[in-house]
Coordinates of C-alpha atoms in Angstrom, one line a residue:
Chain V
M1 CA -0.2 0.3 0.1
A2 CA 3.0 2.0 0.7
F3 CA 3.9 2.0 -2.9
A4 CA 0.4 2.6 -4.3
G5 CA 1.0 6.4 -2.3
F6 CA 4.1 7.2 -3.3
M7 CA 3.0 6.4 -6.8
F8 CA -0.7 8.4 -6.1
Y9 CA 1.4 11.2 -5.1
I10 CA 3.8 10.6 -8.1
F11 CA 1.2 11.2 -10.7
A12 CA -0.9 13.9 -8.6
A13 CA 1.9 16.1 -8.6
I14 CA 3.2 15.3 -12.2
T15 CA -0.7 16.0 -13.3
V16 CA -1.2 19.6 -11.5
A17 CA 2.3 20.4 -12.1
C18 CA 1.1 20.2 -15.9
G19 CA -2.3 21.5 -15.8
V20 CA -0.2 24.8 -14.1
M21 CA 2.1 24.6 -17.0
V22 CA -0.5 24.2 -20.1
I23 CA -1.9 27.8 -18.4
T24 CA 1.1 29.2 -18.4
S25 CA 3.9 27.8 -20.5
R26 CA 4.3 31.0 -23.9
N27 CA 4.2 28.1 -26.2
P28 CA 0.7 27.0 -26.8
V29 CA 2.6 23.5 -29.0
H30 CA 4.2 22.9 -24.9
S31 CA 0.8 24.0 -23.4
V32 CA -0.6 21.0 -25.9
L33 CA 2.6 18.8 -25.0
Y34 CA 2.2 19.6 -21.4
L35 CA -1.9 19.0 -22.0
I36 CA -1.1 15.6 -23.3
L37 CA 1.3 14.0 -20.4
A38 CA -1.5 15.5 -17.7
F39 CA -3.7 12.8 -19.6
F40 CA -0.8 10.6 -19.4
N41 CA -0.9 10.6 -15.6
A42 CA -4.5 11.0 -14.9
A43 CA -4.2 7.7 -16.7
G44 CA -1.6 6.1 -14.4
L45 CA -4.0 8.1 -11.6
F46 CA -7.2 5.5 -13.0
V47 CA -4.9 2.3 -13.1
L48 CA -3.5 3.1 -9.4
I49 CA -7.3 2.8 -8.2
G50 CA -8.4 -0.5 -10.5
A51 CA -10.0 1.6 -13.1
E52 CA -7.6 -0.3 -16.4
F53 CA -10.4 -0.1 -18.9
L54 CA -11.4 3.9 -18.4
A55 CA -7.4 4.7 -18.2
M56 CA -6.6 2.3 -21.5
I57 CA -9.3 4.0 -23.1
L58 CA -8.5 7.6 -21.7
V59 CA -5.3 7.2 -23.2
V60 CA -6.5 6.0 -26.9
V61 CA -8.7 8.7 -27.1
Y62 CA -7.8 11.7 -25.6
V63 CA -4.2 11.1 -26.4
G64 CA -4.4 8.8 -29.1
A65 CA -6.9 10.9 -31.0
V66 CA -8.4 13.9 -29.3
A67 CA -4.8 15.5 -28.8
V68 CA -2.9 14.4 -32.1
L69 CA -5.8 16.9 -33.2
F70 CA -5.4 19.5 -31.2
L71 CA -1.6 19.4 -32.0
F72 CA -2.1 19.3 -35.3
V73 CA -4.2 22.2 -35.2
V74 CA -2.4 24.8 -32.2
M75 CA 1.0 23.5 -35.0
M76 CA -0.4 25.1 -38.0
L77 CA -2.0 28.5 -36.1
D78 CA -0.6 31.3 -36.5
V79 CA -1.5 33.9 -34.3
N80 CA 0.4 36.4 -32.3
F81 CA -0.1 34.9 -28.6
V82 CA 1.8 38.0 -27.3
A83 CA -1.2 39.5 -28.4
L84 CA -3.4 37.2 -27.4
R85 CA -2.2 37.6 -23.8
K86 CA -2.7 41.4 -23.4
G87 CA -6.8 40.6 -22.0
V88 CA -5.8 37.9 -19.6
K89 CA -6.6 40.0 -16.9
K90 CA -9.9 40.8 -18.0
Y91 CA -10.7 37.4 -17.9
V92 CA -8.7 36.2 -14.6
Y93 CA -12.0 36.7 -12.5
I94 CA -14.4 34.8 -15.2
G95 CA -12.2 32.3 -14.8
A96 CA -11.1 31.9 -10.8
T97 CA -15.1 31.8 -10.7
L98 CA -15.1 29.1 -13.1
G99 CA -12.0 27.2 -11.6
G100 CA -14.0 27.6 -7.8
V101 CA -17.6 26.5 -9.2
L102 CA -15.9 23.4 -10.1
F103 CA -13.3 23.0 -7.3
V104 CA -16.3 22.6 -4.9
E105 CA -18.3 20.8 -6.8
L106 CA -15.6 18.0 -7.3
A107 CA -15.0 18.2 -3.5
L108 CA -18.8 18.0 -2.7
A109 CA -18.8 15.0 -4.9
A110 CA -15.9 13.5 -3.7
T111 CA -16.7 13.4 0.2
S112 CA -20.3 13.1 0.2
W113 CA -19.1 9.4 -0.4
T114 CA -18.8 9.5 3.7
L115 CA -20.6 12.7 4.8
G116 CA -23.5 11.2 3.3
P117 CA -24.0 8.3 4.7
D118 CA -27.0 7.3 2.5
V119 CA -25.6 7.9 -1.2
A120 CA -24.0 4.5 -2.2
T121 CA -27.4 3.3 -1.9
L122 CA -28.0 5.6 -4.9
T123 CA -25.2 3.8 -7.1
L124 CA -27.2 1.5 -9.8
G125 CA -23.7 0.3 -11.5
P126 CA -22.6 -2.6 -10.0
V127 CA -19.9 -2.1 -7.8
A128 CA -16.1 -1.7 -8.1
G129 CA -13.8 -5.0 -7.3
E130 CA -16.7 -7.4 -7.6
V131 CA -16.6 -7.5 -11.4
H132 CA -14.2 -6.7 -14.0
N133 CA -14.3 -3.2 -14.8
T134 CA -15.1 -3.0 -18.3
R135 CA -17.6 -6.0 -18.0
A136 CA -19.2 -3.6 -16.0
I137 CA -18.7 -0.5 -17.4
G138 CA -20.1 -2.2 -20.6
Q139 CA -23.1 -3.5 -18.2
V140 CA -23.4 0.1 -17.1
I141 CA -23.4 1.9 -20.5
Y142 CA -24.6 -0.8 -23.0
T143 CA -27.1 -2.4 -20.8
D144 CA -28.8 0.2 -18.2
Y145 CA -28.2 3.4 -20.3
I146 CA -28.8 2.2 -23.3
Y147 CA -31.2 4.6 -24.8
L148 CA -29.3 7.5 -23.1
F149 CA -26.5 5.7 -24.2
Q150 CA -28.0 6.1 -28.0
G151 CA -29.2 9.5 -27.8
A152 CA -26.1 10.8 -26.7
G153 CA -24.8 8.8 -29.6
M154 CA -27.7 10.5 -31.7
I155 CA -26.3 14.0 -31.1
L156 CA -23.0 13.3 -32.0
L157 CA -24.4 12.6 -34.8
V158 CA -25.8 15.2 -35.5
A159 CA -23.3 17.8 -34.8
M160 CA -20.9 15.3 -37.2
L161 CA -23.8 16.0 -39.7
G162 CA -23.5 19.8 -38.9
A163 CA -20.0 20.4 -39.0
I164 CA -20.1 18.6 -41.9
V165 CA -22.8 20.7 -43.8
L166 CA -21.1 23.8 -42.5
T167 CA -17.9 23.0 -44.5
L168 CA -18.6 21.5 -47.2
R169 CA -18.5 23.4 -50.2
S170 CA -19.2 21.8 -53.6
R171 CA -16.9 23.7 -56.3
P172 CA -17.7 23.3 -60.2
G173 CA -15.1 22.4 -62.5
V174 CA -13.0 20.7 -60.3
K175 CA -12.3 16.8 -61.3
K176 CA -12.0 13.6 -58.8
Q177 CA -11.5 10.3 -59.0
V178 CA -13.7 8.1 -59.2
I179 CA -11.9 4.1 -58.5
A180 CA -15.0 2.5 -60.1
D181 CA -15.0 4.0 -63.4
Q182 CA -11.6 3.7 -63.7
V183 CA -11.6 0.2 -62.8
N184 CA -14.6 -0.7 -65.2
R185 CA -13.3 1.1 -68.3
S186 CA -12.3 -1.8 -70.8
S187 CA -9.4 -1.6 -73.3
K188 CA -12.3 -2.6 -76.4
D189 CA -14.3 0.6 -75.8
E190 CA -11.1 3.4 -75.5
V191 CA -8.2 1.3 -77.9
T192 CA -8.1 1.3 -81.6
V193 CA -5.4 0.2 -82.9
V194 CA -5.2 2.0 -87.0
K195 CA -3.5 0.9 -89.9
V196 CA -1.5 4.1 -90.6
P197 CA -0.1 3.9 -94.2
T198 CA 3.4 5.7 -94.9
G199 CA 3.5 9.3 -95.5
S200 CA 0.1 9.9 -94.8
G201 CA -0.7 9.9 -91.0
V202 CA -3.9 9.2 -88.9
Chain T
M1 CA 15.8 -0.3 10.7
A2 CA 16.2 -4.3 11.4
E3 CA 12.2 -4.4 9.5
L4 CA 13.2 -2.9 6.6
F5 CA 16.1 -5.7 6.1
D6 CA 13.4 -8.9 6.8
G7 CA 11.4 -10.6 4.6
I8 CA 8.6 -7.8 3.5
W9 CA 11.4 -5.5 2.8
W10 CA 13.3 -8.6 0.3
S11 CA 10.6 -10.6 -1.4
G12 CA 8.5 -7.4 -1.6
Y13 CA 10.3 -5.0 -3.2
V14 CA 13.2 -5.6 -4.1
W15 CA 13.7 -9.4 -5.8
P16 CA 9.9 -8.8 -7.7
T17 CA 12.1 -5.6 -8.8
I18 CA 15.5 -7.7 -9.3
L19 CA 13.4 -10.1 -10.8
T20 CA 11.5 -7.5 -13.2
V21 CA 14.7 -5.7 -14.7
L22 CA 15.7 -9.1 -15.4
L23 CA 12.4 -10.3 -17.5
I24 CA 12.8 -6.8 -19.3
V25 CA 16.3 -7.7 -20.3
A26 CA 15.5 -11.1 -21.6
I27 CA 12.8 -9.1 -23.5
M28 CA 14.4 -6.2 -24.6
V29 CA 17.6 -7.8 -26.4
P30 CA 16.3 -10.8 -28.7
I31 CA 14.0 -7.4 -29.8
L32 CA 17.1 -5.0 -30.8
I33 CA 18.6 -8.4 -32.3
A34 CA 15.6 -9.0 -33.9
V35 CA 15.4 -5.2 -35.2
A36 CA 19.1 -5.0 -36.3
Y37 CA 18.7 -8.1 -38.0
L38 CA 15.5 -6.5 -39.6
T39 CA 17.2 -4.3 -41.7
L40 CA 19.2 -6.4 -43.2
A41 CA 16.9 -9.2 -43.8
E42 CA 14.7 -6.3 -45.4
R43 CA 17.9 -5.5 -47.9
K44 CA 18.7 -9.3 -48.5
V45 CA 14.8 -9.9 -49.8
I46 CA 14.0 -6.4 -51.4
G47 CA 17.7 -7.4 -52.8
W48 CA 16.3 -11.1 -54.0
M49 CA 13.0 -9.4 -54.6
Q50 CA 15.1 -7.2 -58.2
L51 CA 17.6 -10.2 -58.7
R52 CA 20.4 -8.2 -57.0
K53 CA 22.7 -10.0 -54.1
G54 CA 21.7 -7.4 -51.3
P55 CA 24.3 -6.6 -48.9
N56 CA 27.4 -9.0 -48.3
V57 CA 31.0 -7.5 -48.4
V58 CA 30.8 -7.3 -44.5
G59 CA 31.0 -10.3 -42.8
P60 CA 29.4 -14.3 -43.7
F61 CA 26.8 -13.1 -46.1
G62 CA 26.6 -9.4 -45.3
L63 CA 25.6 -10.9 -41.7
L64 CA 27.6 -8.7 -40.1
Q65 CA 25.9 -5.1 -42.0
P66 CA 23.9 -4.3 -38.8
L67 CA 26.8 -3.9 -36.1
A68 CA 28.1 -2.1 -39.2
D69 CA 25.9 -0.1 -39.3
G70 CA 25.0 0.7 -35.5
L71 CA 28.8 1.8 -35.6
K72 CA 28.5 4.4 -38.0
L73 CA 25.2 5.9 -36.9
M74 CA 27.0 6.2 -33.4
L75 CA 30.3 8.3 -34.3
K76 CA 28.7 9.8 -36.0
E77 CA 27.8 13.9 -35.0
T78 CA 24.6 14.3 -33.6
V79 CA 23.0 17.9 -35.5
I80 CA 20.7 19.9 -34.3
P81 CA 19.5 22.6 -36.3
S82 CA 19.7 26.5 -35.4
G83 CA 16.3 27.0 -35.4
A84 CA 14.9 23.6 -34.1
N85 CA 13.5 23.7 -30.5
P86 CA 16.8 21.2 -28.7
V87 CA 14.7 19.7 -25.6
L88 CA 11.3 18.6 -28.0
F89 CA 13.7 17.7 -31.2
L90 CA 15.7 14.8 -28.9
I91 CA 12.5 13.8 -27.2
A92 CA 11.2 12.8 -30.4
P93 CA 13.1 9.9 -31.0
M94 CA 13.4 8.4 -28.1
L95 CA 9.6 8.6 -27.4
T96 CA 9.5 7.1 -31.0
F97 CA 11.9 3.5 -29.7
I98 CA 10.5 3.6 -26.2
L99 CA 6.6 3.6 -27.7
A100 CA 8.0 0.9 -29.7
L101 CA 9.8 -0.9 -27.1
I102 CA 6.9 -0.7 -24.0
A103 CA 3.9 -2.5 -25.8
W104 CA 6.2 -5.7 -25.6
A105 CA 5.1 -5.4 -22.1
V106 CA 2.1 -7.4 -23.1
I107 CA 3.1 -9.8 -25.3
P108 CA 2.5 -13.5 -24.5
F109 CA 5.4 -15.2 -26.3
D110 CA 4.3 -18.9 -24.6
E111 CA 1.2 -19.7 -22.3
G112 CA 2.4 -17.7 -19.2
W113 CA 5.6 -16.0 -21.3
V114 CA 4.5 -12.8 -20.6
L115 CA 5.8 -9.1 -18.7
A116 CA 2.7 -8.2 -17.5
D117 CA -0.7 -10.3 -18.1
I118 CA -3.5 -7.6 -17.7
N119 CA -6.5 -7.5 -18.2
V120 CA -6.6 -5.1 -21.3
G121 CA -3.7 -6.5 -23.0
V122 CA -5.3 -5.6 -26.2
L123 CA -6.2 -1.5 -24.4
Y124 CA -3.2 -0.9 -24.1
L125 CA -0.9 -2.8 -27.4
F126 CA -3.9 -0.9 -29.3
A127 CA -3.3 2.2 -26.4
I128 CA 0.5 2.2 -26.8
S129 CA 0.6 1.7 -30.8
S130 CA -1.7 5.4 -30.9
L131 CA 0.7 7.1 -29.0
G132 CA 3.9 6.3 -32.3
V133 CA 2.3 9.3 -33.9
Y134 CA 3.7 12.0 -31.1
G135 CA 7.5 10.5 -31.6
I136 CA 6.9 11.4 -35.7
I137 CA 4.5 14.7 -35.0
I138 CA 6.5 16.3 -32.8
A139 CA 9.9 15.2 -34.7
G140 CA 8.3 17.7 -37.7
W141 CA 7.7 20.6 -35.4
A142 CA 10.7 20.5 -33.8
S143 CA 13.0 20.2 -36.4
N144 CA 11.3 23.4 -37.6
S145 CA 11.7 22.6 -41.5
K146 CA 9.4 22.2 -44.2
Y147 CA 9.7 19.1 -45.3
A148 CA 9.8 17.3 -41.9
F149 CA 6.6 19.5 -41.1
L150 CA 5.0 17.7 -44.3
G151 CA 6.0 14.3 -43.3
A152 CA 4.9 15.4 -39.8
L153 CA 0.6 16.0 -40.9
R154 CA 0.9 13.6 -43.0
S155 CA 1.8 11.0 -40.7
A156 CA -0.5 12.3 -38.4
A157 CA -3.8 11.9 -40.2
Q158 CA -2.7 8.9 -41.8
M159 CA -2.5 6.9 -38.0
V160 CA -5.3 8.5 -36.7
S161 CA -7.5 7.4 -40.0
Y162 CA -6.1 3.6 -40.2
E163 CA -6.4 3.1 -36.1
V164 CA -10.0 3.6 -36.9
S165 CA -9.9 0.4 -38.7
I166 CA -7.6 -1.2 -36.5
G167 CA -9.6 -0.8 -33.7
F168 CA -13.0 -1.9 -35.3
V169 CA -10.7 -5.4 -36.6
I170 CA -10.0 -5.6 -32.5
V171 CA -13.6 -5.4 -31.5
T172 CA -14.5 -8.2 -34.3
V173 CA -12.0 -10.5 -32.7
L174 CA -12.8 -9.1 -28.8
I175 CA -16.4 -10.1 -29.3
C176 CA -15.1 -13.8 -31.1
V177 CA -12.8 -13.9 -27.7
G178 CA -14.7 -12.5 -24.9
S179 CA -12.0 -10.9 -23.3
L180 CA -9.4 -8.1 -23.6
N181 CA -6.6 -10.8 -22.1
L182 CA -3.8 -11.0 -24.9
S183 CA -2.9 -14.7 -24.1
D184 CA -7.0 -15.7 -23.5
I185 CA -7.1 -14.6 -27.3
V186 CA -3.9 -16.9 -28.4
R187 CA -6.1 -19.9 -25.9
A188 CA -9.8 -18.9 -27.5
Q189 CA -7.4 -20.0 -31.4
A190 CA -6.7 -23.2 -29.5
G191 CA -7.8 -26.8 -30.1
G192 CA -7.3 -28.0 -33.3
G193 CA -5.0 -26.4 -35.9
F194 CA -4.4 -23.5 -38.1
W195 CA -8.3 -23.7 -39.1
N196 CA -9.2 -22.7 -36.2
W197 CA -7.0 -19.7 -36.1
Y198 CA -9.1 -16.4 -36.4
F199 CA -7.4 -15.5 -40.3
L200 CA -9.4 -18.3 -41.5
P201 CA -13.3 -16.9 -39.9
L202 CA -11.9 -13.1 -40.1
L203 CA -10.5 -13.5 -43.4
P204 CA -12.0 -10.1 -44.3
M205 CA -10.4 -8.1 -40.9
F206 CA -7.4 -10.5 -41.1
V207 CA -6.9 -8.7 -44.8
V208 CA -7.9 -5.5 -43.8
F209 CA -6.0 -5.2 -40.5
V210 CA -2.6 -6.5 -42.3
I211 CA -3.0 -3.6 -45.0
S212 CA -3.6 -1.0 -42.0
A213 CA -0.8 -2.2 -39.5
L214 CA 0.9 -1.1 -43.0
A215 CA -0.4 2.3 -43.0
E216 CA 0.3 2.6 -39.4
T217 CA 3.7 2.1 -39.3
N218 CA 4.5 4.1 -41.7
R219 CA 5.7 1.3 -44.1
A220 CA 5.6 1.0 -48.5
P221 CA 3.4 1.6 -50.1
F222 CA 1.6 4.3 -47.2
D223 CA 5.0 5.2 -46.6
L224 CA 4.1 8.7 -47.5
P225 CA 5.6 10.5 -44.3
E226 CA 9.1 10.0 -45.8
A227 CA 7.7 9.6 -49.4
E228 CA 11.8 10.7 -50.5
A229 CA 10.8 11.7 -53.8
E230 CA 8.9 14.0 -53.0
L231 CA 10.1 15.5 -48.7
V232 CA 13.2 14.2 -49.6
S233 CA 12.5 12.0 -46.8
G234 CA 9.5 13.9 -44.6
Y235 CA 9.7 14.1 -40.7
N236 CA 13.5 12.7 -39.7
V237 CA 15.0 14.7 -42.8
E238 CA 17.1 17.3 -40.1
Y239 CA 17.6 13.6 -38.2
S240 CA 21.5 12.6 -38.1
A241 CA 23.6 10.4 -35.6
M242 CA 22.3 7.8 -33.1
A243 CA 18.7 10.3 -33.2
F244 CA 18.1 9.2 -37.0
A245 CA 19.4 5.4 -35.6
L246 CA 16.4 5.4 -33.0
F247 CA 14.0 6.9 -36.1
F248 CA 15.0 4.0 -37.2
L249 CA 15.5 1.2 -34.8
G250 CA 11.6 2.1 -33.2
E251 CA 10.3 2.0 -37.1
Y252 CA 11.6 -1.6 -37.3
A253 CA 10.4 -2.2 -33.7
N254 CA 6.8 -1.1 -34.5
M255 CA 7.1 -3.4 -37.7
I256 CA 8.2 -6.5 -35.5
L257 CA 5.0 -5.3 -32.8
M258 CA 2.8 -5.2 -35.6
S259 CA 4.3 -8.8 -36.9
G260 CA 3.3 -9.7 -33.4
M261 CA 0.0 -8.5 -32.8
T262 CA -0.9 -10.0 -35.9
T263 CA 0.1 -13.0 -34.9
V264 CA -1.2 -13.5 -31.8
L265 CA -4.8 -11.7 -33.4
F266 CA -5.0 -13.8 -35.8
L267 CA -2.9 -16.6 -36.0
G268 CA -2.6 -18.2 -32.9
G269 CA 0.4 -16.3 -30.8
W270 CA 2.3 -19.7 -29.5
L271 CA 0.4 -22.8 -31.1
P272 CA 1.4 -25.1 -33.8
P273 CA -0.2 -25.1 -36.8
F274 CA -1.6 -28.9 -36.4
D275 CA -1.8 -30.4 -33.2
I276 CA -0.2 -33.5 -33.5
A277 CA 3.1 -35.2 -32.6
P278 CA 6.0 -33.3 -34.8
F279 CA 4.4 -29.7 -34.9
T280 CA 3.9 -30.0 -30.7
W281 CA 7.4 -30.4 -30.5
V282 CA 8.0 -27.0 -31.3
P283 CA 8.4 -25.0 -28.1
G284 CA 5.8 -21.9 -28.7
P285 CA 8.6 -19.2 -28.9
I286 CA 9.9 -20.6 -31.7
W287 CA 6.1 -21.1 -33.4
F288 CA 5.1 -17.4 -32.4
A289 CA 8.5 -16.2 -33.7
L290 CA 8.1 -18.2 -37.1
K291 CA 5.1 -16.4 -37.6
I292 CA 6.0 -12.9 -37.0
A293 CA 9.0 -13.4 -39.2
F294 CA 5.7 -14.6 -41.3
V295 CA 4.6 -11.4 -41.3
L296 CA 7.5 -9.1 -41.7
F297 CA 7.6 -10.8 -44.5
I298 CA 4.4 -10.4 -46.3
F299 CA 6.0 -6.7 -45.0
L300 CA 8.9 -6.4 -47.2
W301 CA 7.3 -8.5 -50.1
V302 CA 4.6 -5.9 -50.0
R303 CA 7.7 -3.0 -49.9
A304 CA 8.7 -4.8 -52.9
T305 CA 5.9 -4.6 -55.1
F306 CA 3.4 -1.9 -54.8
P307 CA 4.2 1.4 -55.6
R308 CA 3.4 4.0 -53.6
Y309 CA 0.0 5.9 -52.8
R310 CA -1.2 9.2 -53.8
Y311 CA -1.9 10.7 -50.6
D312 CA -5.5 11.1 -51.1
Q313 CA -6.4 7.3 -52.6
L314 CA -4.6 6.5 -49.6
M315 CA -7.2 8.6 -47.0
R316 CA -10.3 7.4 -49.7
L317 CA -9.1 3.8 -48.4
G318 CA -8.6 3.9 -44.7
W319 CA -12.1 6.4 -44.4
K320 CA -14.0 5.3 -47.7
V321 CA -13.4 1.7 -47.7
F322 CA -11.4 -0.1 -44.8
L323 CA -14.1 1.9 -42.3
P324 CA -17.7 0.9 -43.8
L325 CA -16.3 -2.4 -44.4
S326 CA -14.7 -3.2 -40.7
L327 CA -17.4 -1.5 -39.2
F328 CA -20.2 -4.1 -41.2
W329 CA -18.0 -6.5 -39.8
V330 CA -18.3 -6.1 -36.6
I331 CA -22.0 -6.2 -36.7
A332 CA -21.9 -9.0 -39.2
T333 CA -19.8 -11.0 -36.8
A334 CA -22.0 -9.7 -33.4
G335 CA -25.2 -10.6 -35.1
F336 CA -23.6 -14.2 -36.4
L337 CA -22.7 -15.0 -33.0
V338 CA -26.1 -13.9 -31.4
A339 CA -27.5 -15.6 -33.4
F340 CA -26.6 -19.2 -33.4
D341 CA -26.0 -18.6 -30.0
L342 CA -22.4 -18.8 -30.0
L343 CA -20.6 -15.9 -27.9
P344 CA -17.8 -16.7 -25.4
N345 CA -19.1 -16.2 -22.2
A346 CA -16.0 -14.8 -20.7
A347 CA -15.1 -15.9 -16.8
N348 CA -16.3 -12.5 -15.3

């Protein structure tokens, strides 16, 4: 246990330090890289509490896909970040308020398990430790809450369609490769063998 | 103080640490040797396919060529371009190489021969292989060079695209197995011979996986990130000496890793092709290595055979062919298993 506690403090300290670096580093690419490191350490914390499935999904989805696209976009941004930082003082109060609310909510969620005696009875899913957590998550998402899950999927689909509709534009006169057409061409239709008499051309 | 050195301290912390380090070395050393000789094998195989001899000067049959190459790269100077971001520039090759090696922690070489027999082994492999893109994209950005950056962008888009179909292929196998543990996946293919391995019942998925593995490791015909004809050498154009060597080794280690993954998922891991006497005498790790070598041969064969894809064709293949096909196959497999009541009943 002592070792697990030690690892917890290492992961937690690195996560917090990375979080600080995300908002303080001057270079936005460095910010994203620190964010990735923070994700990674959060995955480590998940492993420590025995939620290895969530840890791996966090790495696959956030580090492996979402953050790659972040990095992709941020690397190609051509914004003067010094100018952007000028108005930072205006947003400090809003940011601090949001952060404060979030912190209080997290603290409430974390402490209510021990302070409120009847909170534990509210859980619907299987209790961790009794079943393999991959199966537990599958049970909760795909069996108990299947309609909500499908609803969330629909919302994401609509969002995706919206993004496509907004960016899709039809440009006339652009040649596109149609592979089926290319494959379906036969030499009989396209090639004619001509006998060329000397001196007269085709 | 005395308690620190009695049983718990020694048997609980020190001895497991020593044992794990020894096991890691026992896995790493063969892999590094395999990586070195894969470079030779590639040059030899492609040489033969092009009616050449390949390297044959250094040592008998050119067998010392990888060592000579390694020595040469070690003696050269690591040049850091003046416009580069030096820290990220040096982290990128290390990251590529480390990620290619840590994935081996969950690969089962034989029944019980696995460093970390974790429940979510497949997801771990998938997670690690999806991180491989960072080495390349950081290298491209930190080099502060247009060629390198273009290579990195290509690579990022390509690897993210093909990961999607790899994910669906893995899901198909998982539906058949009912477990995320790699040893369980191999065990599910046991009992009988090679016709029990998943490459036959899931043949389209096997093909999709092998092709996606080519794209995921940036190998020909999907080697656009380092397309030497248009991008000089892509993301690693600014790298020299050992920094370049780490990229090179990382790429080859990734090839071996993806071959290992193919072997575990589709070719029955350590299992012999026939469950009868002369084949069962051969130890499991040897079958495992032979199957990896076979898949690697396909990698090399493809490189010697096909021209490079154009970028839009690459994206079309990933998103418009493989993604719908693998999605369909996931649903078809699940439907088949449910309809005939063949769903695996995992322990917990």
